[in-house]
PDB file of C-alpha atoms in Angstrom:
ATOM      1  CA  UNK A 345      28.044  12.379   4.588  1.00 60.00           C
ATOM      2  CA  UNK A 346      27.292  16.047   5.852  1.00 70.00           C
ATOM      3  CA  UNK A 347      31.265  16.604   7.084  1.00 76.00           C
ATOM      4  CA  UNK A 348      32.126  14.427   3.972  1.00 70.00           C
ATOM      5  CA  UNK A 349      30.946  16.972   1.440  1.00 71.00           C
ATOM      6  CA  UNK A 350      31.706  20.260   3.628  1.00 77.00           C
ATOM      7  CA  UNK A 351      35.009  19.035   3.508  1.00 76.00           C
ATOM      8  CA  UNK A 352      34.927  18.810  -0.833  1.00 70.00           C
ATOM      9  CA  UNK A 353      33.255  22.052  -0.813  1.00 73.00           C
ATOM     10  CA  UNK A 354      36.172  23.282   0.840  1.00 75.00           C
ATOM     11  CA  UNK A 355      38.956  21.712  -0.941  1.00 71.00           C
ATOM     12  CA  UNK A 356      37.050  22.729  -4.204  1.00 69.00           C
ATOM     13  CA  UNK A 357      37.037  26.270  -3.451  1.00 71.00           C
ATOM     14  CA  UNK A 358      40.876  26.133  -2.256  1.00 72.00           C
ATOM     15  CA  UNK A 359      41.988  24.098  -4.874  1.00 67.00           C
ATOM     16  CA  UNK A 360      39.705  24.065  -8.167  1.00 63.00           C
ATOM     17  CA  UNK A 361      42.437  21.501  -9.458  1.00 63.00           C
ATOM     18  CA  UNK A 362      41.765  18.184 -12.139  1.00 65.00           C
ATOM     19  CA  UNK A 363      42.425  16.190  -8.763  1.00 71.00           C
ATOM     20  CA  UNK A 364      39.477  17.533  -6.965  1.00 69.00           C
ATOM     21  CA  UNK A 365      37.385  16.862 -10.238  1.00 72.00           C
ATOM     22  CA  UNK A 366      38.543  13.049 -10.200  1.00 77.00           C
ATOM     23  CA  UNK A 367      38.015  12.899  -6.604  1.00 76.00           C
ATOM     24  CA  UNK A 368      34.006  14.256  -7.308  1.00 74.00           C
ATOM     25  CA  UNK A 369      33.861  11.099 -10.379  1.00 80.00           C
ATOM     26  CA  UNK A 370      35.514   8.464  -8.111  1.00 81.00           C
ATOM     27  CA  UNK A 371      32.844   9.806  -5.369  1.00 77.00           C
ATOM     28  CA  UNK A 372      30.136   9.872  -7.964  1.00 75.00           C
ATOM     29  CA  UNK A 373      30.550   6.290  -8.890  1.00 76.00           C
ATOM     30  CA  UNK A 374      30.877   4.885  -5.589  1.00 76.00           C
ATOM     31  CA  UNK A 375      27.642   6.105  -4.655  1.00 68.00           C
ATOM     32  CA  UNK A 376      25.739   4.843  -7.998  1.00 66.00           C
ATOM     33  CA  UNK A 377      27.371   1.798  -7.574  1.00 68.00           C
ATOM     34  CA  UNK A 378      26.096   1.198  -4.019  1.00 69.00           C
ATOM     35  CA  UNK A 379      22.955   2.096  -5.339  1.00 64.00           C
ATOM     36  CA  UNK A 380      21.914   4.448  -2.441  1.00 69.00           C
ATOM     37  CA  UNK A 381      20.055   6.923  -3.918  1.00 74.00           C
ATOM     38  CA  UNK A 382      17.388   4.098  -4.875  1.00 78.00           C
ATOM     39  CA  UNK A 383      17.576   2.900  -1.195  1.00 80.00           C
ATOM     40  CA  UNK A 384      17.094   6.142   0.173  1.00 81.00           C
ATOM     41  CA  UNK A 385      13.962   7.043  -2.252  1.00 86.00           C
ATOM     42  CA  UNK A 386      12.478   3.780  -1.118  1.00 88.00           C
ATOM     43  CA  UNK A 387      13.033   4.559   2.128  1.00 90.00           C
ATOM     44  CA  UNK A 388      11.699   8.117   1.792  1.00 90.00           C
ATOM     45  CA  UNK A 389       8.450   6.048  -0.188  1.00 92.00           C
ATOM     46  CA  UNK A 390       7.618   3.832   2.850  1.00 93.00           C
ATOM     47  CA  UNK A 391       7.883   6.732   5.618  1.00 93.00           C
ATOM     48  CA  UNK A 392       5.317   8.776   3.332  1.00 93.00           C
ATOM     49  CA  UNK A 393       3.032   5.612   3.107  1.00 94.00           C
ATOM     50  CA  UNK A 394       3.237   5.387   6.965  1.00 94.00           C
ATOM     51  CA  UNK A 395       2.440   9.379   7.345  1.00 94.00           C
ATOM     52  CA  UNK A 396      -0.740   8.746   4.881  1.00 93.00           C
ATOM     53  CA  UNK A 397      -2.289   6.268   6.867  1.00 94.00           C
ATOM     54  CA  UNK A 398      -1.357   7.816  10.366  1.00 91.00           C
ATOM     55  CA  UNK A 399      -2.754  11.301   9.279  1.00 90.00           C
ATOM     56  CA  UNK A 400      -5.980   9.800   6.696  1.00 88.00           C
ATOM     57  CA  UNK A 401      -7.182   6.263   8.392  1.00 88.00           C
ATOM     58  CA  UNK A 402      -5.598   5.988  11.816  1.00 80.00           C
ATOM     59  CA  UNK A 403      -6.751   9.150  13.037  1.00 75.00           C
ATOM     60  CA  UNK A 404     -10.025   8.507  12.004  1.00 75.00           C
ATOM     61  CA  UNK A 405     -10.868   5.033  12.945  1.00 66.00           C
ATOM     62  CA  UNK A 406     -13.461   6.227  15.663  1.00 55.00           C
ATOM     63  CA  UNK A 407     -15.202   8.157  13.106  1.00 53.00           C
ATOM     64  CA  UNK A 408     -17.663   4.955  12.217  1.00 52.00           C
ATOM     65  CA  UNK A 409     -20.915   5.294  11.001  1.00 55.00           C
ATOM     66  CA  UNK A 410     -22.536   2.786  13.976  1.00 57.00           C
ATOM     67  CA  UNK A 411     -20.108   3.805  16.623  1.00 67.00           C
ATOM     68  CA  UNK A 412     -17.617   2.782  18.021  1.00 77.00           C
ATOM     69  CA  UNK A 413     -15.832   0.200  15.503  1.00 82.00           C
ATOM     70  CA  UNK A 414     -15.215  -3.780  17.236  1.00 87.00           C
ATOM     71  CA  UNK A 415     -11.810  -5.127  17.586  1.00 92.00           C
ATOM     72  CA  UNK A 416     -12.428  -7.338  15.247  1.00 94.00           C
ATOM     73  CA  UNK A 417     -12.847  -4.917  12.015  1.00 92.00           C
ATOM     74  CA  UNK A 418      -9.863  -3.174  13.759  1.00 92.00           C
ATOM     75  CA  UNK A 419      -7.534  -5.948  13.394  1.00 95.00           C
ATOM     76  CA  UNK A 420      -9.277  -6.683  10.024  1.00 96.00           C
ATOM     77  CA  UNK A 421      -8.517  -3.370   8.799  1.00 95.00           C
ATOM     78  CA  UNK A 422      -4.757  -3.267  10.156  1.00 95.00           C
ATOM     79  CA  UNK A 423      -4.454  -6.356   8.414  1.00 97.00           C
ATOM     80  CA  UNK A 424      -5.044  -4.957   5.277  1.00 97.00           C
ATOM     81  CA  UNK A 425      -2.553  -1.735   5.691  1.00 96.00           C
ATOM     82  CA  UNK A 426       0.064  -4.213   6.990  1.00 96.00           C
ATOM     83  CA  UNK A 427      -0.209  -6.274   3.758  1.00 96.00           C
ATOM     84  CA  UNK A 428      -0.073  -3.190   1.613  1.00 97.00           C
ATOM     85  CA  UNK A 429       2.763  -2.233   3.615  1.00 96.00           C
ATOM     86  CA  UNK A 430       4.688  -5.159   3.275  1.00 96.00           C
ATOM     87  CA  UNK A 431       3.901  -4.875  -0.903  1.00 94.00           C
ATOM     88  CA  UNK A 432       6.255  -1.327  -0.995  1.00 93.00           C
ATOM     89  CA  UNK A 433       8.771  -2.206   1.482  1.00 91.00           C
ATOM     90  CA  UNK A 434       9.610  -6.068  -0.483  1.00 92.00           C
ATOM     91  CA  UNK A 435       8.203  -6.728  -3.828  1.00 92.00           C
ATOM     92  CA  UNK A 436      10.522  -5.625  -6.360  1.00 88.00           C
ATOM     93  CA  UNK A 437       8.365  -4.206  -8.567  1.00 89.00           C
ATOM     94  CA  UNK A 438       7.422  -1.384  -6.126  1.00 89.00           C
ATOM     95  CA  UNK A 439      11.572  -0.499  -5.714  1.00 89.00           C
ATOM     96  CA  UNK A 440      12.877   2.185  -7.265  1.00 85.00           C
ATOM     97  CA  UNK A 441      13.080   5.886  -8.378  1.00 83.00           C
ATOM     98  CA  UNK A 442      11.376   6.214 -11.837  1.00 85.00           C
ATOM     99  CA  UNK A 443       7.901   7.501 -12.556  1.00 88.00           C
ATOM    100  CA  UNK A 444       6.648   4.480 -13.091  1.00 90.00           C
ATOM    101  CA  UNK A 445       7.326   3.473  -9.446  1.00 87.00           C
ATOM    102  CA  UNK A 446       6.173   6.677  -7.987  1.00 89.00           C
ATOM    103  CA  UNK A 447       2.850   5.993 -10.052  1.00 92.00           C
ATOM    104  CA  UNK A 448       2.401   2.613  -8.651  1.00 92.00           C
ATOM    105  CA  UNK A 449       2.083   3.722  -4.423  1.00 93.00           C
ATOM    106  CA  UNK A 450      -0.927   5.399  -6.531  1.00 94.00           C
ATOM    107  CA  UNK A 451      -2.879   2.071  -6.742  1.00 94.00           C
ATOM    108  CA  UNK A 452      -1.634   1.280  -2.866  1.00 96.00           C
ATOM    109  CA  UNK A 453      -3.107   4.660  -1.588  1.00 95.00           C
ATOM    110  CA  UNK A 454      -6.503   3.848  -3.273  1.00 96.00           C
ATOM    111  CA  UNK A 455      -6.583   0.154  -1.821  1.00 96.00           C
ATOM    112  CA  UNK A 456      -5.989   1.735   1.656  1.00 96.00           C
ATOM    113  CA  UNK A 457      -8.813   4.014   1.135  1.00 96.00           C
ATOM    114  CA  UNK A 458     -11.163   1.437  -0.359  1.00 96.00           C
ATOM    115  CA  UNK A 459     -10.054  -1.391   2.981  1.00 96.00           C
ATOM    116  CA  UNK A 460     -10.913   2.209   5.193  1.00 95.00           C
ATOM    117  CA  UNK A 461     -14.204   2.944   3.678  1.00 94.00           C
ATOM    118  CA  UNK A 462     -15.113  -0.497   3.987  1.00 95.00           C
ATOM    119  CA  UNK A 463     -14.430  -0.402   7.286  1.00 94.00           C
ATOM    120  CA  UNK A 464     -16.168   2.014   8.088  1.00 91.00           C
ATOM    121  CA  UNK A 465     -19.689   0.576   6.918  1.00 91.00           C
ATOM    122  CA  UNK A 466     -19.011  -2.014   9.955  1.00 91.00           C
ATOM    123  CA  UNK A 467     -20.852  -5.025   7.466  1.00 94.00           C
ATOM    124  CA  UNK A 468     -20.146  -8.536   9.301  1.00 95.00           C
ATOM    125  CA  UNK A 469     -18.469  -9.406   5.745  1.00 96.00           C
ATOM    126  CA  UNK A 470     -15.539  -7.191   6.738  1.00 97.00           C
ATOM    127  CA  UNK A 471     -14.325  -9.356   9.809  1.00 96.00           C
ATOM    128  CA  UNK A 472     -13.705 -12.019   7.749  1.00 96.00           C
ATOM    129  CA  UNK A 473     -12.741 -11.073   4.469  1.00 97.00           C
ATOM    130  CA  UNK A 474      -8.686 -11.473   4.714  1.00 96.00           C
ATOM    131  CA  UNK A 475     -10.454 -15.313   4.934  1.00 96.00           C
ATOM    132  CA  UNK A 476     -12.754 -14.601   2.310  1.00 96.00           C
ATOM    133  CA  UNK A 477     -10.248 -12.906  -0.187  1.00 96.00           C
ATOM    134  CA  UNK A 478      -8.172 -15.762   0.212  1.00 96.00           C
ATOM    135  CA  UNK A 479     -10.755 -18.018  -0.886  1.00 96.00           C
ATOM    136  CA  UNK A 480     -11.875 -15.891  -3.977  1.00 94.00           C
ATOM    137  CA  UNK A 481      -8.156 -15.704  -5.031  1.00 95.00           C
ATOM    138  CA  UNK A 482      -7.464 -19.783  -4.462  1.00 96.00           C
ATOM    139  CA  UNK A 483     -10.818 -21.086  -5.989  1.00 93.00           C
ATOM    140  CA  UNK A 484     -12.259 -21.078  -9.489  1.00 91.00           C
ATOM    141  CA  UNK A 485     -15.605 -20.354  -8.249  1.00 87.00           C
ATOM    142  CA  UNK A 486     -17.079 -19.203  -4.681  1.00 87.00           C
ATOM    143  CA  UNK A 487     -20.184 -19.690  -3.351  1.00 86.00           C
ATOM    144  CA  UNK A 488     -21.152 -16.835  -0.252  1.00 87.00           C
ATOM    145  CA  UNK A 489     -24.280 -17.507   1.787  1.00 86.00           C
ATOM    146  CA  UNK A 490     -24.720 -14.746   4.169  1.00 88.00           C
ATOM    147  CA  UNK A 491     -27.627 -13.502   6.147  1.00 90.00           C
ATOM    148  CA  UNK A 492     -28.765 -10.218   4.390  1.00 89.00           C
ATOM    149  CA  UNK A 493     -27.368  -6.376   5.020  1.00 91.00           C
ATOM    150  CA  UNK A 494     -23.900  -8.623   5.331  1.00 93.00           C
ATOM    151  CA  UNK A 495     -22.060  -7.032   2.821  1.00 93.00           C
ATOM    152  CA  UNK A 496     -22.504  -9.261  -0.306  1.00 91.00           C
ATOM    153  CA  UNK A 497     -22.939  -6.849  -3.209  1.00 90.00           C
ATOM    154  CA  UNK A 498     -22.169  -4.143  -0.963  1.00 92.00           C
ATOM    155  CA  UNK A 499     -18.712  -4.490   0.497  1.00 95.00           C
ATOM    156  CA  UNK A 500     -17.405  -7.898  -1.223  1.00 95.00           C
ATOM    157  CA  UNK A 501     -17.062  -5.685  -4.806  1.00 95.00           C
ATOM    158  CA  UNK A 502     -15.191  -2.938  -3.295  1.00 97.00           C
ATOM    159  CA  UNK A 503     -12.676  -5.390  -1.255  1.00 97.00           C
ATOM    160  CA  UNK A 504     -11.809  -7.528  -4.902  1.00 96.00           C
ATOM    161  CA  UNK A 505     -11.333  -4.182  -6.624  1.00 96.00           C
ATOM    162  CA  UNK A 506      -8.955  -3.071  -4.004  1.00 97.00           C
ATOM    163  CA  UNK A 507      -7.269  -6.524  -4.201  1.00 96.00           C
ATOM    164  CA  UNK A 508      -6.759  -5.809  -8.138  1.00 94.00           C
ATOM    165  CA  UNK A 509      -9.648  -6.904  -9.664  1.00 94.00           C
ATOM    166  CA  UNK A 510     -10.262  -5.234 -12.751  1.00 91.00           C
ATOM    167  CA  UNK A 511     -13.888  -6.768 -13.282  1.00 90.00           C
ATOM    168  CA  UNK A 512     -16.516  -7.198 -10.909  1.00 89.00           C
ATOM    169  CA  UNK A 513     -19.892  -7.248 -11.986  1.00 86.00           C
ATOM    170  CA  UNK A 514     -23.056  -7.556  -8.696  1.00 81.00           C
ATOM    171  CA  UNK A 515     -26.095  -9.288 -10.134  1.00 77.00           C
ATOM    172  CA  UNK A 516     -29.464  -8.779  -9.557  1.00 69.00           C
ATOM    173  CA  UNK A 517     -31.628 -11.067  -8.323  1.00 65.00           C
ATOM    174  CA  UNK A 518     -28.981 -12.571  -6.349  1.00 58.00           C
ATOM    175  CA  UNK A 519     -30.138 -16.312  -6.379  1.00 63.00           C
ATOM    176  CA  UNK A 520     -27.962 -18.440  -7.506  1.00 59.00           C
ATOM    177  CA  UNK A 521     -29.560 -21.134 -10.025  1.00 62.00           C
ATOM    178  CA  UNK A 522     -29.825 -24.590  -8.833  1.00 59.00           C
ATOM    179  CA  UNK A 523     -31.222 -27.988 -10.364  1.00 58.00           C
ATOM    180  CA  UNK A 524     -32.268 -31.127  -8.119  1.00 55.00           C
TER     181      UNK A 524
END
């Protein structure tokens, strides 16, 4: 591409003809028409994604509040990024060069952050809540019974608002109502 337009530049400044200026159109065209400008951007869109979480969470995993995180919320968490990953590089929605789907990696930054910070409070809930999100999103209603300091109105809230939710409400008292 590089040699390509060095070698317009130089025709154009040798010959400033209407042949060179059809040449530019034809060139113009082709490369709308292959649509690699939009290719490129989304290219350019995943490689910043990448340098976000290698420079914000995978630098930082050690930095736990109880220590040293297990392998278990490790894989949990790269789980997470790899699925957000996989969003911008093949849903349609997130191809493109507009605003609008500049604006959108917005709400895919945050959910990284949110999985992260989760993360980091090493709650049991965390190690199992690709499983658990799964559930939520598949069932009408869900029923947790955890041992406290697991993560129920703690971490569960924040992981459904990453995944989307716009309304999650915790309750208190916690019990759930039940007749015999």
């Amino acid at each position: 591409m590089k040699k390509h337009s060095d070698k317009m530049i130089n025709d154009s400044i040798e010959n400033s003809s209407i042949k060179f200026r059809q040449e530019i159109g034809k060139l113009t065209n082709s490369y709308l028409e292959q649509d690699t400008f939009s290719h490129d951007t989304n290219l350019l869109k995943v490689t910043a994604l990448n340098a976000f979480i290698r420079d914000h969470i995978l630098h930082q995993q050690n930095s736990t509040k109880g220590g040293a995180p297990n392998k278990t919320s490790v894989s949990m968490l790269n789980q997470h990024i790899d699925r957000i990953r996989k969003l911008l590089s093949t849903k349609d929605v997130y191809q493109g060069c507009t605003l609008e789907h500049f604006q959108m990696i917005v709400s895919l930054l945050q959910s990284i952050i949110i999985y992260y910070n989760c993360f980091l409070l090493q709650l049991p809930l965390f190690n199992v809540s690709i499983d658990l999100l799964k559930q939520i999103e598949n069932n009408t209603v869900t029923t947790i019974e955890t041992a406290t300091g697991s993560g129920k109105s703690t971490l569960l809230p924040a992981l459904l608002i990453a995944e989307g939710y716009d309304k999650v409400i915790v309750t208190q008292p916690r019990r759930l109502p039940c007749s015999s």
